[in-house]
PDB file of C-alpha atoms in Angstrom:
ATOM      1  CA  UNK A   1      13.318  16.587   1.398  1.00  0.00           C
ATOM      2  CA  UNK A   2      12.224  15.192  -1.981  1.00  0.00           C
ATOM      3  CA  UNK A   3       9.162  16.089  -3.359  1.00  0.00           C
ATOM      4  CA  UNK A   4       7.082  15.155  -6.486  1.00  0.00           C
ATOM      5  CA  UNK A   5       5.200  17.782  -8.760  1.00  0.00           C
ATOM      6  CA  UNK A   6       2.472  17.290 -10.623  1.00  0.00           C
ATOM      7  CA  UNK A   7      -0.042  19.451 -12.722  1.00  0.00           C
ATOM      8  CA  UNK A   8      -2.671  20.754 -11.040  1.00  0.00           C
ATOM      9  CA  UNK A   9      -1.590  19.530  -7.539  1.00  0.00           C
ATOM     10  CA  UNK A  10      -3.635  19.783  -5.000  1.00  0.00           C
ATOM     11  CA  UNK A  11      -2.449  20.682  -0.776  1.00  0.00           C
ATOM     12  CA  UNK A  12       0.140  17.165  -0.423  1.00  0.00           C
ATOM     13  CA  UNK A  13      -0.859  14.776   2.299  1.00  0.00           C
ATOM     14  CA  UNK A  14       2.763  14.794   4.254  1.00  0.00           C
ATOM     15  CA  UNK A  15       4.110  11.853   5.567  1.00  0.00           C
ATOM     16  CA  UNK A  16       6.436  11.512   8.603  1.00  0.00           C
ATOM     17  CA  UNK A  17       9.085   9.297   9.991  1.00  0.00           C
ATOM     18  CA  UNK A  18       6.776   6.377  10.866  1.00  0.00           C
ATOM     19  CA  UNK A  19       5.312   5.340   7.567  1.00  0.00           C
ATOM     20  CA  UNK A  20       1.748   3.687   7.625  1.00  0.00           C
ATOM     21  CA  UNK A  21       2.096   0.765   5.804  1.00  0.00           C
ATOM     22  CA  UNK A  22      -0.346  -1.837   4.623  1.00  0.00           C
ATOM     23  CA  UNK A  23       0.929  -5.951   3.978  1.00  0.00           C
ATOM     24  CA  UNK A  24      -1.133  -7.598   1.772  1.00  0.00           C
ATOM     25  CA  UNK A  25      -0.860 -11.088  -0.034  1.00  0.00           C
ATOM     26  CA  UNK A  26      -3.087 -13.522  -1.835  1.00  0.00           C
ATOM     27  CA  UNK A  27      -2.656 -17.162  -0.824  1.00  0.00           C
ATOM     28  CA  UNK A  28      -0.416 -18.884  -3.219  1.00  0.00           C
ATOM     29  CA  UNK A  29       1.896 -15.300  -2.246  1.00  0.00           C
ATOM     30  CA  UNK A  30       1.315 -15.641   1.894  1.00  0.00           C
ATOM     31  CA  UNK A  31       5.063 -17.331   2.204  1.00  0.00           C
ATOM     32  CA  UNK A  32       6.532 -14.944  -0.276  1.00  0.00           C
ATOM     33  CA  UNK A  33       5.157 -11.851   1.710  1.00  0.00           C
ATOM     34  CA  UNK A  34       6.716 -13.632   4.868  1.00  0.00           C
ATOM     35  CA  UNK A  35       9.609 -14.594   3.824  1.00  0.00           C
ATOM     36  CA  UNK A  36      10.258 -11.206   2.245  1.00  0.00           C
ATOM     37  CA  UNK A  37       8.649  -9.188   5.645  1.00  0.00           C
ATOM     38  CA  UNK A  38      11.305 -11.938   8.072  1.00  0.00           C
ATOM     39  CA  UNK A  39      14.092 -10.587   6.128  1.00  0.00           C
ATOM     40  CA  UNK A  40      13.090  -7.011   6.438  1.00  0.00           C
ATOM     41  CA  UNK A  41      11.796  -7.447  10.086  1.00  0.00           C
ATOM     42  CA  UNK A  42      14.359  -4.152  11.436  1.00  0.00           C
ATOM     43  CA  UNK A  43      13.313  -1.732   8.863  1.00  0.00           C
ATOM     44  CA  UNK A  44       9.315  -2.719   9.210  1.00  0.00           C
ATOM     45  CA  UNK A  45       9.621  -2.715  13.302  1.00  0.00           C
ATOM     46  CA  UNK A  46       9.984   1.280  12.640  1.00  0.00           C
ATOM     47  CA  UNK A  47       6.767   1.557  10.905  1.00  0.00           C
ATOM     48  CA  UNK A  48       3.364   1.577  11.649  1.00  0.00           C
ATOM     49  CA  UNK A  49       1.818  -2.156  10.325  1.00  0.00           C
ATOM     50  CA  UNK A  50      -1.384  -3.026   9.142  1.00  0.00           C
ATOM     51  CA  UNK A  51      -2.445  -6.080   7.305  1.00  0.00           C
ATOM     52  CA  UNK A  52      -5.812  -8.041   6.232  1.00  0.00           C
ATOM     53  CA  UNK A  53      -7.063 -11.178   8.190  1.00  0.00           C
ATOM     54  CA  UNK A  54      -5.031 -14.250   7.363  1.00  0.00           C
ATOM     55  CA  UNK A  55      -1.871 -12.440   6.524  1.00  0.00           C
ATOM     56  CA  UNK A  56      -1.767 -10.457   9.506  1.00  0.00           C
ATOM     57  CA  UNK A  57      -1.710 -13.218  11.612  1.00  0.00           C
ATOM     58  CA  UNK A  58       0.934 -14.781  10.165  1.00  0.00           C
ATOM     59  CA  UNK A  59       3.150 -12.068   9.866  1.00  0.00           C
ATOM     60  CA  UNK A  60       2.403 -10.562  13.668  1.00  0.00           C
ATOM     61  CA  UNK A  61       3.479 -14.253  15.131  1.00  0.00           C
ATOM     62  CA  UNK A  62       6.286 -14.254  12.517  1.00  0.00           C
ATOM     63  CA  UNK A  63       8.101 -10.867  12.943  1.00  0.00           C
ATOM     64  CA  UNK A  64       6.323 -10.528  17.030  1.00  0.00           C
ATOM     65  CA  UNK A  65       5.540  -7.238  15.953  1.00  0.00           C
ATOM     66  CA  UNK A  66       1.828  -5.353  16.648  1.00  0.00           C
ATOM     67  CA  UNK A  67       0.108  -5.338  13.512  1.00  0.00           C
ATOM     68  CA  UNK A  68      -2.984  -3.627  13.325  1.00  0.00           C
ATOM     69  CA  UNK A  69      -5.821  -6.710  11.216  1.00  0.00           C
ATOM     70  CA  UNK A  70      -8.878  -5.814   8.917  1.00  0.00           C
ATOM     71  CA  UNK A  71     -11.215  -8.584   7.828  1.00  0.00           C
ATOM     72  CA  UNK A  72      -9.779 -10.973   5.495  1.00  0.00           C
ATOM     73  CA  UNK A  73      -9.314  -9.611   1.786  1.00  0.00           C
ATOM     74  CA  UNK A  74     -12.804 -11.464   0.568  1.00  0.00           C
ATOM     75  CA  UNK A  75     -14.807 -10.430   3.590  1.00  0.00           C
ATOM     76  CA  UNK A  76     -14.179  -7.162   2.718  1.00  0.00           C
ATOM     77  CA  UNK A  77     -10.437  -5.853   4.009  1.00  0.00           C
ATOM     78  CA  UNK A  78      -9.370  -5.011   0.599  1.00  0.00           C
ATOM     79  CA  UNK A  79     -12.134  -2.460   0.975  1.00  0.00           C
ATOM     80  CA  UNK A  80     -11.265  -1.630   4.165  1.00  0.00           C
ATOM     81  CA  UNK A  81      -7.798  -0.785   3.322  1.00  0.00           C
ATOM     82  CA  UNK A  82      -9.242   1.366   0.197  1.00  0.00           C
ATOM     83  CA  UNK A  83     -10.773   3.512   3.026  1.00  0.00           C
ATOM     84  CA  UNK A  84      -7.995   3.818   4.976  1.00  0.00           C
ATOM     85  CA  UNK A  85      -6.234   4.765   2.065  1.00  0.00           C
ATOM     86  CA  UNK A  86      -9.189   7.623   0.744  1.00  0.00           C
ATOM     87  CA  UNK A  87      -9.013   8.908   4.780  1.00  0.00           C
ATOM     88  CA  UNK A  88      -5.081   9.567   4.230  1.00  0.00           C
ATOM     89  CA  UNK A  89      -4.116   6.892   7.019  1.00  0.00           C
ATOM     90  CA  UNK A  90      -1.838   4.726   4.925  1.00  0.00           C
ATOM     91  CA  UNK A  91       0.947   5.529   3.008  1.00  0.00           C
ATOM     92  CA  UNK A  92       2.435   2.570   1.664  1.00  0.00           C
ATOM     93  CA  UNK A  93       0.826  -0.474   0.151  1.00  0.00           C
ATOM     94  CA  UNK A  94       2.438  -3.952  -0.618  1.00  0.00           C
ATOM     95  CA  UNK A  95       0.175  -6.366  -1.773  1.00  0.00           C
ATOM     96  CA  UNK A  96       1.356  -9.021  -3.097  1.00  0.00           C
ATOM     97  CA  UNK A  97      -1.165 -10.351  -5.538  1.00  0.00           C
ATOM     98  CA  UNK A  98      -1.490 -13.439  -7.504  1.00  0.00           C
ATOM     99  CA  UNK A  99      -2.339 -12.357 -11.451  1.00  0.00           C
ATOM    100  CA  UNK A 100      -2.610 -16.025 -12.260  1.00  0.00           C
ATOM    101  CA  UNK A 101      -5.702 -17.325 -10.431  1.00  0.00           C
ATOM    102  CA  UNK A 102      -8.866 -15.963 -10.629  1.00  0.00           C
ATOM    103  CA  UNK A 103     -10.543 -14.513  -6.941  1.00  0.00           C
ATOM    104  CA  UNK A 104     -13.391 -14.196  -6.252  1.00  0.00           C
ATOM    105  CA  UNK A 105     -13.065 -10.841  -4.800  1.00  0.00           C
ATOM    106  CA  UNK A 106     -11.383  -9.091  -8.248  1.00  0.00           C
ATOM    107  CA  UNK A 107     -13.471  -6.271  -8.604  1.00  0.00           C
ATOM    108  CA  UNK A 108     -12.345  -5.276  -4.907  1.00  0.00           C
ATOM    109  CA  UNK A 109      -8.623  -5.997  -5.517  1.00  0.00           C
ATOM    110  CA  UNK A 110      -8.966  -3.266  -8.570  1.00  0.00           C
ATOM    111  CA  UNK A 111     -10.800  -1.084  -6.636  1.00  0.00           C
ATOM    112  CA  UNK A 112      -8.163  -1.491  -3.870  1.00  0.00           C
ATOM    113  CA  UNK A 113      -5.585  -0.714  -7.002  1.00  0.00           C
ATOM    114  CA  UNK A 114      -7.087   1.638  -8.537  1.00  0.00           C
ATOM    115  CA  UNK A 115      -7.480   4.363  -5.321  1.00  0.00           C
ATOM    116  CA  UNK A 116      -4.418   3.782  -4.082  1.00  0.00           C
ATOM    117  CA  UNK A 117      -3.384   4.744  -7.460  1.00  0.00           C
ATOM    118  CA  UNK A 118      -5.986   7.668  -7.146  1.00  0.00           C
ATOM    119  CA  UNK A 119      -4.395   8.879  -4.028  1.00  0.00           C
ATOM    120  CA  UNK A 120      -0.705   8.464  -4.882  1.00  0.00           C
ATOM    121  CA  UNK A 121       0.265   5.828  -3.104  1.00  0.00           C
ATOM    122  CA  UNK A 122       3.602   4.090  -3.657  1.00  0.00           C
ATOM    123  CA  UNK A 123       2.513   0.151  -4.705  1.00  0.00           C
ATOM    124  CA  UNK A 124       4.853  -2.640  -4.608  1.00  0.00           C
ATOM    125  CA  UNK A 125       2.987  -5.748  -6.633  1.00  0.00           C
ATOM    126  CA  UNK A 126       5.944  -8.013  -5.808  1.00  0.00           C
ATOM    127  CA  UNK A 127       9.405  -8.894  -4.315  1.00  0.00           C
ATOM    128  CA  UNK A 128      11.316  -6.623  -6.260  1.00  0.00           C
ATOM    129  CA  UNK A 129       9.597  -3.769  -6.257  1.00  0.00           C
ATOM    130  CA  UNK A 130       8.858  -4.231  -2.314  1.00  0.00           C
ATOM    131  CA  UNK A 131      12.844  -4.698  -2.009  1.00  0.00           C
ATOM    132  CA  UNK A 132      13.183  -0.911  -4.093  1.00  0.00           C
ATOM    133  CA  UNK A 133      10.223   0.267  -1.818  1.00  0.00           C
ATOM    134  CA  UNK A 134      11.609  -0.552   1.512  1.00  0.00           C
ATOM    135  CA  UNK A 135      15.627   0.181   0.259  1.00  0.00           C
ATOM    136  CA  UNK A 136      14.566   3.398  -0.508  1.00  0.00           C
ATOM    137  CA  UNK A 137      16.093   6.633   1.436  1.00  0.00           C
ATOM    138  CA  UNK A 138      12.886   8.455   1.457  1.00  0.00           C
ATOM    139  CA  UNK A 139      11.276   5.625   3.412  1.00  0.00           C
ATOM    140  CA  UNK A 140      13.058   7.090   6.535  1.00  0.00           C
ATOM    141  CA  UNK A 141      12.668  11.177   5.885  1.00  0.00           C
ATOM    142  CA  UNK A 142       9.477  13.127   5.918  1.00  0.00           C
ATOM    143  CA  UNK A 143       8.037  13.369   2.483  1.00  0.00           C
ATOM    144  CA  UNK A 144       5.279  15.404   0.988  1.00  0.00           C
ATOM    145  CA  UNK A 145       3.207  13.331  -1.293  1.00  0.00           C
ATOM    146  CA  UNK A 146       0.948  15.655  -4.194  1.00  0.00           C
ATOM    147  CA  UNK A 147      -2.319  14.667  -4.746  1.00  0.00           C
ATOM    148  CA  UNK A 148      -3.675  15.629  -8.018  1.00  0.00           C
ATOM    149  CA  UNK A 149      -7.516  17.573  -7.751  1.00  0.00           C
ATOM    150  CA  UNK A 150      -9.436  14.968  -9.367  1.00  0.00           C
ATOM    151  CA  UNK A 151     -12.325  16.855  -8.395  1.00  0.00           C
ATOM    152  CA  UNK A 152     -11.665  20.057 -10.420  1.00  0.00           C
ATOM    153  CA  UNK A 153     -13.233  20.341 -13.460  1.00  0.00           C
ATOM    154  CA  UNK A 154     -11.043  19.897 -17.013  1.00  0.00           C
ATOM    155  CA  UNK A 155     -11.142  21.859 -19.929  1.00  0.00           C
ATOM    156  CA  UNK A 156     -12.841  19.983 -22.653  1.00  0.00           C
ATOM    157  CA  UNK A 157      -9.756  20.048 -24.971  1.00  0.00           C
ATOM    158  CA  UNK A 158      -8.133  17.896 -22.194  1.00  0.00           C
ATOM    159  CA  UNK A 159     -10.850  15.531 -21.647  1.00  0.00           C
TER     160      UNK A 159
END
């Protein structure tokens, strides 16, 4: 089993076979997430699926696979899946967001970002990196992700 190191690493939060993975996508990036999820169907059947409102409709009556559905991204899902993600129940995360239009729900798409970042969470932003994500061989072997201890206190040289 790979694992990753880090300074000051905390206990890692392990992860098993069945990966808990969230599917996210803004509007104008709904068919790309579909598309790319259809075409990945066999791998993502393994896994444990979650998605926010809109997007988990489509993709349960796409793939006919149980997905488990938060609120919609604006009605507060992102947040949702922030939780989920801060209570160690996810461990993936691709979100497929849409840089180019403003929402009106950015501050909770950064806060979204920004913990799974927190809590080491492997991100895919896009159809590439989702491709590397899912291709990868760790996807079906246990792996023990570190969490840094962002509550320990830092020497003030390092601050």
């Amino acid at each position: 089993m790979l694992t990753e190191t880090t300074i000051h690493a905390t206990d890692g939060r392990p992860m098993g076979l069945c990966k808990h993975i969230a599917l996210i996508a803004h509007d104008n990036r709904k068919q790309d997430l579909v598309q790319w999820a259809r075409f990945n169907r066999d791998l993502l059947a393994a896994h444990d699926l979650s998605a926010t409102g809109t997007t988990g409709s489509l993709l349960a009556r796409e793939l006919d696979l149980d997905i488990t559905r938060v609120r919609s991204g604006p009605l507060g899902g992102d947040q949702q899946v922030g939780a989920r993600i801060a209570e160690g129940d996810l461990d993936l995360l691709i979100f497929f967001w849409d840089p180019l239009e403003p929402h009106p729900h950015d501050v909770d798409v950064k806060a979204l970002l920004r913990i799974a970042v927190v809590y080491n969470i492997p991100i895919a932003c896009n159809r590439a990196s989702a491709d590397f994500m899912i291709s990868s061989p760790l996807l079906g072997e246990p792996y023990m992700r570190q969490m840094a201890d962002h509550e320990r206190p830092r020497p003030l040289e390092q601050r």
